[in-house]
Amino acid sequence: HTPAKPPAAPSLHPAPGCRTPPDIPGVASRISERATSTGHDSKRLVIGRDISIGGEVTSCDRLLVEGRAEIDLPNAQQLEVTASGFFRGSAEVDIADISGQFEGDLIAREQLIVRSGGRLSGIIRYGHIVIEAGGQVSGDMQSIDNAPTPDAGDSPKSSSGKKAKPKAIK
């Protein structure tokens, strides 16, 4: 009796002739697609669709929220909230890409993208902003360039005299 061959492992590569979204003209590349192509996933956290998480996330470069996150994200490169995602809390990132719902304080130092169907509310500061048709924004929104400076007397200061970060809306 000869043992049967084990089944071949499934291929992780697309079938010949299949095109991935970045290869298709006119399809916008999302942060999550760019992140997986760079190979720098060592500090990437994905909160899946049926997952809820609370607390503070530190030492994370890229956060992808497909489920529910009630967290503080003090310093990251990228935040993406997908259409199924919900984020409540505070985040300070370079780039924020919102397709789902964000409630709280957000500082997007470089760019904030609110996709069609995305809903953003709270105290928002951004370098540049893109709002697609159907995207919704509400709250206190200002460009980082136009935000009050400590000399203007409008900004809260911490005990160290530095500009205080906004606190999460509860």
Coordinates of C-alpha atoms in Angstrom, one line a residue:
H1 CA 0.0 0.0 0.0
T2 CA 1.4 3.4 -1.0
P3 CA 0.5 6.4 1.1
A4 CA -1.4 9.1 -0.7
K5 CA 0.3 12.4 -1.4
P6 CA -0.7 15.3 0.9
P7 CA -2.7 18.0 -0.8
A8 CA -0.6 20.8 -2.2
A9 CA -0.5 24.0 -0.1
P10 CA -2.7 26.8 -1.5
S11 CA -0.9 29.5 -3.4
L12 CA -0.8 32.9 -1.8
H13 CA -0.2 34.5 -5.2
P14 CA -3.1 35.6 -7.4
A15 CA -4.0 33.4 -10.3
P16 CA -2.4 34.3 -13.6
G17 CA -4.3 37.1 -15.3
C18 CA -5.9 38.4 -12.0
R19 CA -5.3 42.0 -11.2
T20 CA -5.0 43.4 -7.7
P21 CA -6.6 46.8 -6.9
P22 CA -3.4 48.8 -7.2
D23 CA -3.0 47.4 -10.7
I24 CA -6.4 48.6 -11.8
P25 CA -6.5 52.2 -13.1
G26 CA -8.9 54.5 -11.2
V27 CA -9.0 52.4 -8.0
A28 CA -7.7 54.4 -5.1
S29 CA -5.1 52.8 -3.0
R30 CA -5.9 52.6 0.7
I31 CA -3.4 52.7 3.5
S32 CA -4.0 49.0 4.3
E33 CA -3.1 48.0 0.7
R34 CA 0.0 50.2 0.7
A35 CA 1.1 48.8 4.1
T36 CA 1.0 45.2 3.0
S37 CA 3.0 45.9 -0.1
T38 CA 5.8 47.6 1.8
G39 CA 6.6 44.6 4.0
H40 CA 6.9 46.8 7.1
D41 CA 4.2 45.1 9.1
S42 CA 6.1 44.5 12.3
K43 CA 4.3 47.3 14.1
R44 CA 0.9 46.9 12.4
L45 CA -2.2 46.1 14.4
V46 CA -5.5 45.0 12.8
I47 CA -8.7 45.1 14.9
G48 CA -10.9 42.6 13.0
R49 CA -14.6 43.0 12.2
D50 CA -16.1 41.3 15.2
I51 CA -13.4 42.5 17.7
S52 CA -13.8 45.2 20.3
I53 CA -10.8 46.7 22.1
G54 CA -10.3 49.4 24.7
G55 CA -7.4 51.1 26.4
E56 CA -4.2 52.6 25.0
V57 CA -2.2 51.4 22.0
T58 CA 1.5 52.3 22.0
S59 CA 4.4 51.5 19.7
C60 CA 2.1 51.0 16.8
D61 CA 3.0 52.4 13.4
R62 CA -0.1 51.4 11.5
L63 CA -3.6 50.7 13.0
L64 CA -6.4 49.2 10.9
V65 CA -9.8 49.3 12.5
E66 CA -12.4 47.0 11.0
G67 CA -14.2 46.4 14.3
R68 CA -14.7 48.6 17.4
A69 CA -11.9 50.5 19.1
E70 CA -12.3 52.7 22.2
I71 CA -8.7 53.7 22.6
D72 CA -6.0 56.3 22.8
L73 CA -3.4 56.1 20.0
P74 CA -0.8 58.7 21.1
N75 CA 1.7 58.5 18.2
A76 CA 1.4 56.4 15.1
Q77 CA 2.2 56.9 11.4
Q78 CA -1.2 55.7 9.9
L79 CA -4.7 55.1 11.1
E80 CA -7.3 53.5 8.9
V81 CA -10.9 53.1 10.0
T82 CA -12.7 50.9 7.4
A83 CA -16.4 51.1 6.4
S84 CA -17.2 48.5 9.1
G85 CA -15.0 50.2 11.7
F86 CA -15.8 52.4 14.7
F87 CA -13.1 54.4 16.6
R88 CA -13.8 56.4 19.7
G89 CA -11.0 58.1 21.7
S90 CA -8.0 60.1 20.6
A91 CA -5.4 59.6 17.9
E92 CA -2.3 61.5 16.8
V93 CA -1.0 60.2 13.5
D94 CA 0.7 61.3 10.3
I95 CA -2.1 60.0 8.0
A96 CA -5.7 59.2 8.9
D97 CA -8.0 57.5 6.3
I98 CA -11.6 57.3 7.6
S99 CA -14.2 55.2 5.7
G100 CA -16.2 54.2 8.9
Q101 CA -17.0 56.2 12.0
F102 CA -14.5 58.3 14.1
E103 CA -15.6 60.1 17.3
G104 CA -13.1 62.0 19.5
D105 CA -9.9 63.9 19.1
L106 CA -7.8 63.5 16.0
I107 CA -4.5 65.1 15.0
A108 CA -3.5 64.1 11.4
R109 CA -0.2 65.9 11.1
E110 CA 0.1 65.3 7.3
Q111 CA -3.2 64.3 5.8
L112 CA -6.7 63.4 6.7
I113 CA -8.9 61.6 4.2
V114 CA -12.6 61.2 4.8
R115 CA -14.0 58.6 2.3
S116 CA -17.5 58.4 1.0
G117 CA -19.6 57.0 3.8
G118 CA -17.0 58.0 6.4
R119 CA -18.3 60.0 9.5
L120 CA -15.9 62.1 11.6
S121 CA -16.8 64.1 14.7
G122 CA -14.9 65.7 17.5
I123 CA -11.9 68.0 17.8
I124 CA -10.0 67.6 14.6
R125 CA -6.6 69.0 13.5
Y126 CA -5.0 68.2 10.1
G127 CA -2.2 69.2 7.8
H128 CA -4.2 68.7 4.6
I129 CA -7.8 67.3 4.3
V130 CA -9.6 65.4 1.5
I131 CA -13.3 64.8 1.9
E132 CA -14.9 62.6 -0.7
A133 CA -18.5 63.1 -1.8
G134 CA -20.7 61.5 0.9
G135 CA -18.1 61.9 3.6
Q136 CA -19.4 63.7 6.7
V137 CA -17.5 65.9 9.2
S138 CA -18.7 67.8 12.3
G139 CA -17.1 69.4 15.4
D140 CA -14.2 71.7 15.9
M141 CA -12.1 71.3 12.7
Q142 CA -9.0 73.3 12.0
S143 CA -5.9 73.1 9.8
I144 CA -2.8 72.7 11.9
D145 CA -1.4 75.8 10.3
N146 CA -4.5 77.8 11.4
A147 CA -4.8 76.3 14.9
P148 CA -4.3 78.8 17.7
T149 CA -0.8 79.0 19.1
P150 CA 0.0 79.3 22.9
D151 CA 0.9 83.0 22.4
A152 CA -2.7 83.6 21.2
G153 CA -4.0 82.7 24.6
D154 CA -6.7 80.4 23.2
S155 CA -4.9 77.1 23.6
P156 CA -4.9 75.2 26.8
K157 CA -1.4 74.6 28.3
S158 CA -0.1 71.8 30.4
S159 CA 1.8 72.4 33.6
S160 CA 5.0 72.3 31.6
G161 CA 3.9 75.3 29.5
K162 CA 3.6 73.2 26.4
K163 CA 0.3 73.0 24.4
A164 CA -1.9 70.3 25.9
K165 CA -3.2 67.6 23.7
P166 CA -7.1 67.5 23.5
K167 CA -8.7 64.9 25.7
A168 CA -11.1 62.3 24.4
I169 CA -14.8 63.2 24.2
K170 CA -16.8 60.8 26.4

